[in-house]
XYZ file of C-alpha atoms in Angstrom:
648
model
C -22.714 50.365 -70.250
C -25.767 51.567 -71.197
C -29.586 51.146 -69.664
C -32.937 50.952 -71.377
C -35.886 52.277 -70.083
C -39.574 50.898 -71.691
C -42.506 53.582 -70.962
C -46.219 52.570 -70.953
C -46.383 53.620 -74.607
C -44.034 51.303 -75.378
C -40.952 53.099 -76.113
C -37.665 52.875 -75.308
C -35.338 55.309 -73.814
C -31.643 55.142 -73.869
C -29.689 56.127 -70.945
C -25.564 56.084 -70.396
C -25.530 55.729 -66.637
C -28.215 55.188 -63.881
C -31.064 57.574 -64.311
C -33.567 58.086 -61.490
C -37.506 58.466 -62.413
C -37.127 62.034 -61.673
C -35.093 62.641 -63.970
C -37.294 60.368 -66.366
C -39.900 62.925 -66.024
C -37.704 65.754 -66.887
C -36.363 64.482 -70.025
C -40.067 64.285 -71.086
C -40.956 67.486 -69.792
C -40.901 69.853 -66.749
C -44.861 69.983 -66.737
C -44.863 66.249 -66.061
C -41.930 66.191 -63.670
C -43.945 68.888 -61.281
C -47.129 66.522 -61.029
C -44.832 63.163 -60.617
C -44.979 61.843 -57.275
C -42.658 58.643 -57.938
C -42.455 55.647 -60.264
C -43.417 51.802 -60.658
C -39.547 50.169 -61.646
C -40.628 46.670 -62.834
C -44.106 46.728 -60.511
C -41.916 47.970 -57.733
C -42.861 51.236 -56.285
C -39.837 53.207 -56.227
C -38.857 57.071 -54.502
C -38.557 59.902 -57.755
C -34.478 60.100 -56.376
C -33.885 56.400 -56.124
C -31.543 55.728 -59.000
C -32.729 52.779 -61.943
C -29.253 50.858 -62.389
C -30.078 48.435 -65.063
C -32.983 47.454 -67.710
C -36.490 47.996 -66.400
C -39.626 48.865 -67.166
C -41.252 52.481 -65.483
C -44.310 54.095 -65.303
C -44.555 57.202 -63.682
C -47.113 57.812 -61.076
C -48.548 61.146 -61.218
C -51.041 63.074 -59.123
C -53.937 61.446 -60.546
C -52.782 58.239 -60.204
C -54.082 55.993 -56.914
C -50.278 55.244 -56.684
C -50.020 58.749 -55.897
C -51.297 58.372 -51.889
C -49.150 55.460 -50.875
C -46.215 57.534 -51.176
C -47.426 61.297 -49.924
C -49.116 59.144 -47.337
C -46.535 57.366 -46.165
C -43.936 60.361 -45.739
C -47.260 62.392 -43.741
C -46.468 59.530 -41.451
C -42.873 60.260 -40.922
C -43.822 63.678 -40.618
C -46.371 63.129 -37.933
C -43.588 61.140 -36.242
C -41.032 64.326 -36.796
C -43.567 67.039 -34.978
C -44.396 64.558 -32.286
C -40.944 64.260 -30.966
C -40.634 68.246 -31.665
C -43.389 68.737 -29.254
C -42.178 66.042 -26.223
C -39.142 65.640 -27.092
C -36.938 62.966 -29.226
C -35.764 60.980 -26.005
C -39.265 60.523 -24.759
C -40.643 59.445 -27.914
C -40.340 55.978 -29.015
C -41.172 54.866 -32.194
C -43.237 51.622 -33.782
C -44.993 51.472 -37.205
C -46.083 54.449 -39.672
C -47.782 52.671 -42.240
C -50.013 54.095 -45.070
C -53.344 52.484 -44.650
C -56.800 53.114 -47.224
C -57.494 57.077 -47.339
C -55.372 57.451 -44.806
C -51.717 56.736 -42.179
C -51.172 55.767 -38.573
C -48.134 56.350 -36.733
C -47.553 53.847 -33.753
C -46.345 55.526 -30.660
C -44.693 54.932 -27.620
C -44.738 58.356 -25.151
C -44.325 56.272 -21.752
C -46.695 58.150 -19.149
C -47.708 61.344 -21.341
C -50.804 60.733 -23.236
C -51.984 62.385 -26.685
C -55.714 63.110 -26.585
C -58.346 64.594 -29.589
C -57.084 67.956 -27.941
C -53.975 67.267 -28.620
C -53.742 67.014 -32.484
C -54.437 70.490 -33.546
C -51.017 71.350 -31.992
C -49.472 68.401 -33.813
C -51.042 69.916 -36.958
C -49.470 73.090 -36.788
C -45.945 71.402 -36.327
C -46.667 69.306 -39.139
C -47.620 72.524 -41.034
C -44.203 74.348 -40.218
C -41.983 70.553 -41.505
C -43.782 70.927 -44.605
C -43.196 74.774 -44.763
C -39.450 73.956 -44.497
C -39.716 71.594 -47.462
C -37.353 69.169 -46.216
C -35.666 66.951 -48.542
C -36.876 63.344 -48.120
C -33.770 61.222 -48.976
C -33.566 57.045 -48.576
C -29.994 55.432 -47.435
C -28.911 52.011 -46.757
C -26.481 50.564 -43.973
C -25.486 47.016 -43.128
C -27.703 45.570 -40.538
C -24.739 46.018 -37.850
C -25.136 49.548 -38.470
C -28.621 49.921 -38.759
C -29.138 47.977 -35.279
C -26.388 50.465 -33.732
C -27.558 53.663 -34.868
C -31.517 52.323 -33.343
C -29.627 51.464 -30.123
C -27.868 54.929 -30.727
C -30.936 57.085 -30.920
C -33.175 54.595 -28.251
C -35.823 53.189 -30.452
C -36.107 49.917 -29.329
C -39.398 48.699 -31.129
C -37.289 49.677 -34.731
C -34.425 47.585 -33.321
C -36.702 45.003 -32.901
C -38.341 45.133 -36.349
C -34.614 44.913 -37.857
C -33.648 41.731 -35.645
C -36.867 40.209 -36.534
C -36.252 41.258 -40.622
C -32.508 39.234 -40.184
C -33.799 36.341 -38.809
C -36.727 36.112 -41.715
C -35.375 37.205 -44.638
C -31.856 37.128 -44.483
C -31.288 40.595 -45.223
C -27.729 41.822 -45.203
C -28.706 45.866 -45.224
C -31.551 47.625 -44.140
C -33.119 50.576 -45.555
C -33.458 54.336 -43.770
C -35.364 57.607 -44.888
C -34.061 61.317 -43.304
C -35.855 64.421 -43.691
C -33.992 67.233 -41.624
C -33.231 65.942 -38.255
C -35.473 62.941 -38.369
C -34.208 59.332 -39.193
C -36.587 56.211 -39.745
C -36.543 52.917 -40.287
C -38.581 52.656 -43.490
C -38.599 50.660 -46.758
C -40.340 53.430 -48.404
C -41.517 55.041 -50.979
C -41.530 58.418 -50.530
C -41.952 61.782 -51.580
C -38.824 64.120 -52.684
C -39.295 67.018 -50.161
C -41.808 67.189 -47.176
C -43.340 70.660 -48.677
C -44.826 68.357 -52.088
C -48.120 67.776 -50.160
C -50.005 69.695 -48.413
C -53.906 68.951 -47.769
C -53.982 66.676 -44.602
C -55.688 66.256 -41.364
C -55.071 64.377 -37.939
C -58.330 62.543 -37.314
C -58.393 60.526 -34.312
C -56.235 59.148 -31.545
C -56.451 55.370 -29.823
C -54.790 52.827 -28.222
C -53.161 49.650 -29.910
C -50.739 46.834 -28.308
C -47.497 46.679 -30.232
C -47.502 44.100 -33.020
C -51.646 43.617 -32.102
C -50.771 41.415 -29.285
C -52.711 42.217 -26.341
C -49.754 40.998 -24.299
C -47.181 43.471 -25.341
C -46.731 47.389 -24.277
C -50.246 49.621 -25.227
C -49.152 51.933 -27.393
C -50.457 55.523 -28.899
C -51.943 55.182 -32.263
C -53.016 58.911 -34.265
C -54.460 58.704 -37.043
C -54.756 61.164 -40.087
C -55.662 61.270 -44.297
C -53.895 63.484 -46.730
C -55.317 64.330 -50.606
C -53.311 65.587 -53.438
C -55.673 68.427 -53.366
C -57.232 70.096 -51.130
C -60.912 69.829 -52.303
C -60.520 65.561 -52.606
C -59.607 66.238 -48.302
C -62.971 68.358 -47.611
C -65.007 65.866 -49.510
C -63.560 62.798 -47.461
C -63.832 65.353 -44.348
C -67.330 65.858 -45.113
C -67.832 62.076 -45.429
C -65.984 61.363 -42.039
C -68.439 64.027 -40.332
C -71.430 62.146 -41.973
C -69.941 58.727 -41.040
C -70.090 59.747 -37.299
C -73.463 60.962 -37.758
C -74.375 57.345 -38.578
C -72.654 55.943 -36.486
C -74.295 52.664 -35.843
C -72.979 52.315 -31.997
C -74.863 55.185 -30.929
C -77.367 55.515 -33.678
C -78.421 51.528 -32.847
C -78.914 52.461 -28.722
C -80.205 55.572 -30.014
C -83.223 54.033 -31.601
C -83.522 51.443 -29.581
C -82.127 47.991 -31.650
C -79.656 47.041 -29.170
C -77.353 47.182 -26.823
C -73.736 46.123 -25.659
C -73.010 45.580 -21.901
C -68.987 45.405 -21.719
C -69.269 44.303 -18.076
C -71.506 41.279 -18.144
C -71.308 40.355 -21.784
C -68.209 41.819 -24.111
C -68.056 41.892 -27.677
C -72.029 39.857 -26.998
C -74.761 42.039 -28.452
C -77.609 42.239 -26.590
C -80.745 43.081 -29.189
C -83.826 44.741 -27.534
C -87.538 44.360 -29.518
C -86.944 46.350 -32.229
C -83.896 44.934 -32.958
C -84.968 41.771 -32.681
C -87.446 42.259 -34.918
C -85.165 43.640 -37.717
C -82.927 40.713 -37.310
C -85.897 38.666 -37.952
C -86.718 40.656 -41.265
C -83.445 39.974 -42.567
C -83.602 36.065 -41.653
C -86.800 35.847 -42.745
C -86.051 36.892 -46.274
C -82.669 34.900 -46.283
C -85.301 32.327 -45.664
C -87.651 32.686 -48.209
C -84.924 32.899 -50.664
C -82.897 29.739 -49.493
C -85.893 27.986 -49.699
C -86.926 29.287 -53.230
C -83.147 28.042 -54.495
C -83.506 24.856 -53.158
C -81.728 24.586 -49.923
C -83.218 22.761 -46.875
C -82.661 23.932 -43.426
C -81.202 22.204 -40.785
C -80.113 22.955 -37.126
C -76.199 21.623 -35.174
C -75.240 22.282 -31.564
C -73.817 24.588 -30.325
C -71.245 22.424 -28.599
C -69.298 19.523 -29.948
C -66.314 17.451 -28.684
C -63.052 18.329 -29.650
C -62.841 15.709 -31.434
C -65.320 17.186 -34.055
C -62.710 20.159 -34.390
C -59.207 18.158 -34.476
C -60.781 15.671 -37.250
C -61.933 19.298 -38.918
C -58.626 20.838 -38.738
C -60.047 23.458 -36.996
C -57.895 22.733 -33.674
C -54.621 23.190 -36.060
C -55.376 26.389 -37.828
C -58.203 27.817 -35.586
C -58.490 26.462 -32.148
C -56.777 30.065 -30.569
C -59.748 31.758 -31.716
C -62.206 28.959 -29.692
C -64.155 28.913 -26.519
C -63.795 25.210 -24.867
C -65.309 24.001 -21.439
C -64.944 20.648 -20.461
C -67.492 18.084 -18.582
C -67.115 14.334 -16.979
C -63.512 14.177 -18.265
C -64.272 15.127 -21.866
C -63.390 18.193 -23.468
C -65.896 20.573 -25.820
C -65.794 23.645 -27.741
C -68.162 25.964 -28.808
C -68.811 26.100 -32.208
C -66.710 29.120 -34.270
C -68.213 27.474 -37.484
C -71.490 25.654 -38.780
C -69.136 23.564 -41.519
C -68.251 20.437 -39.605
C -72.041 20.200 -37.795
C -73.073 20.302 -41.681
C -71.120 17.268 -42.502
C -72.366 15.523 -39.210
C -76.226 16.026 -41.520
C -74.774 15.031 -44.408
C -73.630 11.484 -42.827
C -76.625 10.748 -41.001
C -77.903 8.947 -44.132
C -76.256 7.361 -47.389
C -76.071 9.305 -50.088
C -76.643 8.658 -53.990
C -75.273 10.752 -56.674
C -79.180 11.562 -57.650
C -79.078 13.308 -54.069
C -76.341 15.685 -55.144
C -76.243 18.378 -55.332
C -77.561 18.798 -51.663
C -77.951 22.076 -50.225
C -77.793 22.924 -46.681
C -78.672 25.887 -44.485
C -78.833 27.123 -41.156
C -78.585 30.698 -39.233
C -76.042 29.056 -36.949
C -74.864 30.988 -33.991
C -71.273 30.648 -33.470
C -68.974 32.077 -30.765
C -65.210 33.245 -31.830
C -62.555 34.730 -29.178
C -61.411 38.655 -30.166
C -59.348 40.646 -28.447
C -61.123 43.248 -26.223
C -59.104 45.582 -27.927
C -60.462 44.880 -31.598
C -64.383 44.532 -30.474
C -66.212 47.224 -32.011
C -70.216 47.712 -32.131
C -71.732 45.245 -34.023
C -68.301 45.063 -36.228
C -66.357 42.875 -34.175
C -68.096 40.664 -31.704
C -67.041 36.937 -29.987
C -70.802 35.833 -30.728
C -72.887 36.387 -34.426
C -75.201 34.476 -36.226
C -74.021 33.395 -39.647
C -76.174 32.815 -42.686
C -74.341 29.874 -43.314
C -74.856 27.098 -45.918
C -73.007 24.159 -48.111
C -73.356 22.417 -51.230
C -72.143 19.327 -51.133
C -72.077 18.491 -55.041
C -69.781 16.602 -57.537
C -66.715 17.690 -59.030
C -68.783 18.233 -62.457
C -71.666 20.123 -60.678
C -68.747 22.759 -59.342
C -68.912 25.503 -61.887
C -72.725 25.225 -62.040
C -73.436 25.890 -58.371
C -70.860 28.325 -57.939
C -72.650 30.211 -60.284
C -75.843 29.708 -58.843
C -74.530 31.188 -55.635
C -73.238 34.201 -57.668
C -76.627 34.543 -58.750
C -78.274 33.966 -54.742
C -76.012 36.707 -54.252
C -77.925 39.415 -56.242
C -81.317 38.198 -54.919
C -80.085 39.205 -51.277
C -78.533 42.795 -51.899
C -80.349 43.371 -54.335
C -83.134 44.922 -52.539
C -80.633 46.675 -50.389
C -79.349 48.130 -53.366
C -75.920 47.720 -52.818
C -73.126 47.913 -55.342
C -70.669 44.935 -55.284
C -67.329 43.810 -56.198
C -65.253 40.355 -55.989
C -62.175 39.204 -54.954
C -60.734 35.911 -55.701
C -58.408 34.563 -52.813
C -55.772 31.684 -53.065
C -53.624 29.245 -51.395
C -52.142 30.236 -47.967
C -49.035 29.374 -46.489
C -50.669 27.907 -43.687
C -52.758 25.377 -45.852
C -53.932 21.971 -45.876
C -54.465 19.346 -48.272
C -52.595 19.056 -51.846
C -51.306 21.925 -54.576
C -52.680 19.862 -56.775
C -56.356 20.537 -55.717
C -55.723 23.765 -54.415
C -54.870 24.852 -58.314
C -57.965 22.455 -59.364
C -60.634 24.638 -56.865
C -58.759 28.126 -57.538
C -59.040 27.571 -61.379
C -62.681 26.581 -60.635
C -63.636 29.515 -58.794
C -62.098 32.000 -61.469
C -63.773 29.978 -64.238
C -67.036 30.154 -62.591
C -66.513 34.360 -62.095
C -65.589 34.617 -65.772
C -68.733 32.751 -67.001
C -70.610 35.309 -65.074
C -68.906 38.157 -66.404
C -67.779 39.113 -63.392
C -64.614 41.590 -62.708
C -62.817 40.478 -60.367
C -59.155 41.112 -57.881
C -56.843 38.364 -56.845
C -55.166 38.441 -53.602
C -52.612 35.745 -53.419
C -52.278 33.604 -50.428
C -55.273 35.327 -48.828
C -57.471 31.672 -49.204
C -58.524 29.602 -45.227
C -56.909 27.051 -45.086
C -59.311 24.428 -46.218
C -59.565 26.075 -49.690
C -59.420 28.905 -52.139
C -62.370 31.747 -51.565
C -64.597 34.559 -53.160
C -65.066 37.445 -51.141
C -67.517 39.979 -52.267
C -66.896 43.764 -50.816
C -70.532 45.980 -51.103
C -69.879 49.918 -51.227
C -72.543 52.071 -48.669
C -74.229 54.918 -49.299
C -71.053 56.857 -48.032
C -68.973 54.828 -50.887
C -67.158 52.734 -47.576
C -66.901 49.264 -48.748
C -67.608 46.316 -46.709
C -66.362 42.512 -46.684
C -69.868 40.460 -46.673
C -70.389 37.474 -48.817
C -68.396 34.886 -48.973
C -67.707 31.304 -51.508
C -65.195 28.956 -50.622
C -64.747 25.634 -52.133
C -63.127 22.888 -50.206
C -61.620 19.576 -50.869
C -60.048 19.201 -47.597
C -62.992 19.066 -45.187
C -64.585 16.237 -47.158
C -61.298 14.000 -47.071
C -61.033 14.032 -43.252
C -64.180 13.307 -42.636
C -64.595 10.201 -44.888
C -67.671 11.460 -46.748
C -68.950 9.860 -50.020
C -71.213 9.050 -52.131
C -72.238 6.585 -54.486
C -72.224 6.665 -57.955
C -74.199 5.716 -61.310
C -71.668 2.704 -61.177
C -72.321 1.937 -57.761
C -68.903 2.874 -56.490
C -68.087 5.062 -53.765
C -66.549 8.637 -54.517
C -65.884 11.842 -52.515
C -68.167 14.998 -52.559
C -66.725 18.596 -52.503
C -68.359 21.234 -50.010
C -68.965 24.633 -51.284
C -69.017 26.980 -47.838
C -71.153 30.055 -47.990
C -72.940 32.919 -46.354
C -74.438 35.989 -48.177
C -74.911 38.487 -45.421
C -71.801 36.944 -43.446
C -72.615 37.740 -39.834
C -76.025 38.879 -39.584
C -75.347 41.517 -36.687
C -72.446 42.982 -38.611
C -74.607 43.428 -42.036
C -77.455 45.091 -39.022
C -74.458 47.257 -38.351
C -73.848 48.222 -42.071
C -77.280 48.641 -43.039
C -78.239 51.237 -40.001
C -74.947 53.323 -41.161
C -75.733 52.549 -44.527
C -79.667 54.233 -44.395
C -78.116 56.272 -41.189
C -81.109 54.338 -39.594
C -83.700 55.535 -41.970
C -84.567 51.911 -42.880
C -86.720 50.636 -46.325
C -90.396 50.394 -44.670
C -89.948 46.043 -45.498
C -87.257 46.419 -42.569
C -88.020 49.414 -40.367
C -88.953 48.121 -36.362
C -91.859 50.280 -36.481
C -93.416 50.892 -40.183
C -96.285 53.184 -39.362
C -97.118 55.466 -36.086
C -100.620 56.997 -35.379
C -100.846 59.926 -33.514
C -104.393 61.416 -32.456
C -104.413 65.266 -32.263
C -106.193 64.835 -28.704
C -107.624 62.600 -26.151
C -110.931 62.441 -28.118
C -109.233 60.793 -30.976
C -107.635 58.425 -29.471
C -110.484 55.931 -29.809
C -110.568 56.143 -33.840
C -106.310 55.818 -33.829
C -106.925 52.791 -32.440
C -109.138 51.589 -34.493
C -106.926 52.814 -37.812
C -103.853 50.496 -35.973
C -105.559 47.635 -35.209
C -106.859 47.704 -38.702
C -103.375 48.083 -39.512
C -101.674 45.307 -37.683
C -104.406 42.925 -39.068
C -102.653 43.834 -42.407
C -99.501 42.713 -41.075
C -97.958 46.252 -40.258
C -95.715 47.202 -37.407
C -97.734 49.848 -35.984
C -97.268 52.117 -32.882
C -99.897 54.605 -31.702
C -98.610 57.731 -29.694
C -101.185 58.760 -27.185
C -99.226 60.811 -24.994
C -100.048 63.929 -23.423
C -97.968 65.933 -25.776
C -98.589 68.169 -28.867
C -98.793 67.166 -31.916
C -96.193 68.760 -33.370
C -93.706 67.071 -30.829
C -95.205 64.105 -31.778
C -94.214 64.352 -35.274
C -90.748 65.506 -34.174
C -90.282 62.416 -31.801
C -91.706 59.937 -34.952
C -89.185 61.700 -37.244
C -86.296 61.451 -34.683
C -86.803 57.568 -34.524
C -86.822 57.211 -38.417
C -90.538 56.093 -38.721
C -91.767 55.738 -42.806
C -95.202 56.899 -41.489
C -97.103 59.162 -39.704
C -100.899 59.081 -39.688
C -102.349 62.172 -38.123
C -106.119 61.708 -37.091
C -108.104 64.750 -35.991
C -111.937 65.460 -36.030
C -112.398 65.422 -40.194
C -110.153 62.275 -40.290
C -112.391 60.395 -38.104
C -115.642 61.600 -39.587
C -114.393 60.678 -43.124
C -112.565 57.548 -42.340
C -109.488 59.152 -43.502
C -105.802 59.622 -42.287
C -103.244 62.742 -43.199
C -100.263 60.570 -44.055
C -96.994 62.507 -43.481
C -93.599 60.771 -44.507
C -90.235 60.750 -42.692
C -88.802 63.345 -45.169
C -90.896 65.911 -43.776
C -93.438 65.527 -47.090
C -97.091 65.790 -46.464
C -99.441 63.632 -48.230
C -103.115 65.367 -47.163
C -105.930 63.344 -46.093
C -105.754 59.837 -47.414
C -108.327 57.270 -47.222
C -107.067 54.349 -45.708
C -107.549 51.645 -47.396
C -105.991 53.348 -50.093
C -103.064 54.003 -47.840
C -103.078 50.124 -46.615
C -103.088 49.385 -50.804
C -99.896 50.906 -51.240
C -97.868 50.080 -48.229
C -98.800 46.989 -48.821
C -97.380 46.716 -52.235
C -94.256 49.006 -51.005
C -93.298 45.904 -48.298
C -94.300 43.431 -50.714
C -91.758 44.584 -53.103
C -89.175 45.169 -50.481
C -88.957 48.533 -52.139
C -85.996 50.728 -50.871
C -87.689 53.945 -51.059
C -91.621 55.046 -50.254
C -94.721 53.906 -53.233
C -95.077 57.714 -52.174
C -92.598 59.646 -53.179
């Protein structure tokens, strides 16, 4: 019996027997067969040499395609695996997870006492080089999970015999799938590449530490990192971007310049920010500020630490609590907040509330405390305690669309001057979940109506929603085209139901509210983070700790640079004036170094005219300026919040 094939075009083709995607490609042409990587079979990514035994749909996925990666990716992995346990040895090595992961694979590893250091991967490299010189056929078999689990015990690898048990027991799966490429055998459901030599543009990047399964009480193993590209100039470009990436840096570039500080002894994952950190961090709340305020939101304040009984009615001891900090006094028990949302509901019941109140808008840069693992902390990334730019609408169910559209809008106002790109993803019911489908698909449906009336493209990821209600993440792109999980709009039913809130109506009857959670910059220290990698610390004037720095070509001078700062710092200006006992010119240097927008150089003619030479960051020299000319247009520049200099 026949099979039909459908192609993207549309048209059919008629096969006698099982035909494999390779051979797909061949029948349309050789040309197209040597740049197909593998297929989608019915949105199913499937190897070029895996057969197609019945009707389906197929698409092949050629080097251009973003398909393309997941599978040379994925067999770079296995290949990484294969020279590792060339090098040490295949009964030392033991073997987790390879996954592919974005722009890049991992391979889990566990070598017992030998450790792989940054020294260590160039000679991984060149064994990787000489599998892919053999050009090993890549080819996928199945065996009953009685086999499977024999031949793991058979060849030691007790982390894939673990993975198989665990697949049994939650799927049901009667065989398991295998890939071999010479020697090597994994446990892998794929896909693949045909032959090891198809790729050939890759690079080991890093090597660290991560606990088996991410659970800081099992075994620490090896993790090495590495990219591959299709070709080899897409791998210098994201080589070059990895080089600049370190170069910003914002764990040493943030010390570096002196915005804060992390002590792992006293205080983990607890950034500590010094003065001119502090005074960024109030930059960005004070704008956040200015624009709640303009929208309509009133600010409020919660504590910081609330009976349990706050989080159990929440549903926050269910879903959340092993995240929590608790300490307990006179008998009772307490947690620290992980989340402004219930607090906000304690202000919305303080008072009655009439449907003329609605909507009402709340905000608050809440600090709240959440338990990582000291594994996962990282800079300003990952930390146990942020502050959040939090706020709610409480509003009607006819107000929904209209103020989640307002917040899409509230959204531009903040990055905009940060001049960010954006995207949106729409995220929906979990499996851990509470409440009804029924309101679940009533919120979801509201959510993508309100992102369609806004024009708005946007991803869904299914079951990706917390578990009080369906969500809109929004993902800005840096200046290094990394993209970053900020902003975030959730609507919930839930919340409002276990806490008994109403309000009354036009016919003086009781109803409940919904609660629309949201926060723009998300954590503020992590957005700090993004922003100093982001301008790689060279910060808009608006937000740089130190905006302008006056530096008198000697002692003589020092008088009049004074003068020219205090002038300046009655204009509002964050102003610094160097009057060390160095030379100018290392002066300069040491303003450039710490990202300054300004220089002001006064000398002799300066003082006599009333002048200052203005010299920018960028090296550019303005001449002899007269100052309040100068103070004109910085003042406009901050006004503005402009993201480059009124100068250039």
């Amino acid at each position: 019996m026949g099979i039909s094939i459908k192609l993207p075009d549309g048209s059919i083709r008629e096969y006698g027997r099982r035909v494999t995607p390779a051979e797909i490609a061949r029948d349309i042409s050789e040309g197209l067969a040597r740049r197909t990587f593998g297929a989608v079979v019915d949105e199913e990514l499937w190897d070029l040499e895996r057969p197609i035994e019945s009707d389906a749909s197929v698409r092949l996925v050629l080097d251009k395609d973003p398909e393309a990666a997941v599978f040379f990716r994925h067999t770079m992995s296995h290949i990484l695996a294969q020279a590792v346990m060339r090098i040490y040895g295949k009964e030392k090595v033991k073997l987790a997870i390879g996954p592919t992961i974005e722009n890049g694979f991992y391979y889990d590893i566990d070598l017992g006492d030998i450790r792989i250091t940054e020294e260590d991967l160039p000679k991984i490299e060149s064994e990787m080089n000489r599998i892919i010189k053999e050009d090993l056929t890549v080819e996928r078999f199945e065996l009953p999970v009685s086999d499977a689990v024999a031949l793991m015990k058979k060849e030691d690898q007790p982390y894939k015999v673990e993975l198989i048990e665990d697949l049994i027991k939650d799927t049901g799966a009667k065989t398991v799938t295998f890939y071999k490429q010479g020697e090597f055998v994994d446990l892998c459901r794929g896909p693949h590449i045909s032959s090891t030599g198809k790729v050939k543009y890759f690079k080991l990047t890093s090597v660290s530490g991560a606990y088996w399964r991410g659970d800081e009480k099992n075994k620490m193993l090896q993790r090495v990192y590495g990219t591959a590209f299709a070709k080899k100039s897409d791998l210098e470009d994201y080589l070059k971007m990895i080089e600049e990436a370190k170069k910003r840096d914002h764990r040493k570039l943030g010390p570096a310049l002196g915005l804060f500080t992390i002590n792992y002894e006293y205080a983990p994952g607890m950034p500590v920010f010094l003065p001119k950190g502090t005074e960024m961090l109030n930059q960005l709340l004070q704008f956040s500020r200015e624009k709640h305020i303009e929208d309509g939101y009133r600010e409020v304040s919660t504590p910081q630490v609330m009976s349990d009984a706050l989080w159990r009615t929440s549903g926050h001891w269910d879903h959340y609590r092993d995240n929590m900090y608790f300490t307990e006094k006179e008998e009772q028990q307490f947690a620290v907040k992980p989340m402004n949302c219930p607090g906000h509901i304690i202000v919305y019941k303080s008072s009655s509330v009439s449907y003329r109140d609605l909507p009402m808008k709340l905000f608050e840069f809440g600090k709240v405390h959440r338990y990582e693992r000291s594994g996962v902390l990282h800079g300003l990334f990952r930390v146990r305690g942020f502050v959040q730019d939090d706020a709610h609408i409480f509003c009607t169910r006819e107000q929904i669309q209209q103020e989640i559209m307002g917040v899409i809008d509230f959204v531009e106002k903040i990055y905009s001057p940060f001049n960010f790109e954006y995207r949106a993803e729409l995220s929906t019911r979990p499996e851990d979940y509470m409440g009804e489908v029924e309101l679940w698909d009533i919120a979801t449906k509201a959510l993508e109506d309100s992102l369609k009336a806004k024009n708005m493209e946007f991803k869904v990821n299914e079951g990706d929603g917390a578990f009080y209600g369906p969500k809109i993440d929004y993902h800005i792109k840096d200046s290094l085209g990394r993209e970053w999980q900020c902003a975030t709009i959730q609507l919930d039913f839930m919340m409002p139901e276990r806490f008994g809130i109403k309000y009354v109506g036009p016919d003086n009857e009781e109803y409940q509210p919904v609660m629309i959670h949201r926060a723009i910059y998300g954590s503020v220290e992590r957005f700090m983070g993004i922003l100093i990698e982001h301008f790689a610390g060279a910060f808009p004037t608006w937000f740089a700790p130190t905006q302008v720095a006056v530096i008198p070509i000697a002692d003589r001078h020092i008088e009049y640079a004074e003068s020219v700062a205090s002038e300046l710092k009655n204009k509002g200006f964050r102003v610094e004036v160097d009057d060390r006992q160095k030379s100018t010119n290392y002066k300069i240097r040491d303003a450039q170094m710490l990202k300054v927008p300004y220089m002001l150089i006064v000398g002799d003619r300066e003082r006599e005219n009333g002048t200052v030479s203005v010299r920018l960051r960028s090296e550019k020299d303005l001449g002899s300026i007269e100052l309040d000319s100068f103070i004109e247009k910085l003042s406009e520049e901050i006004k503005t919040r402009r993201v480059t200099s009124v100068f250039e």
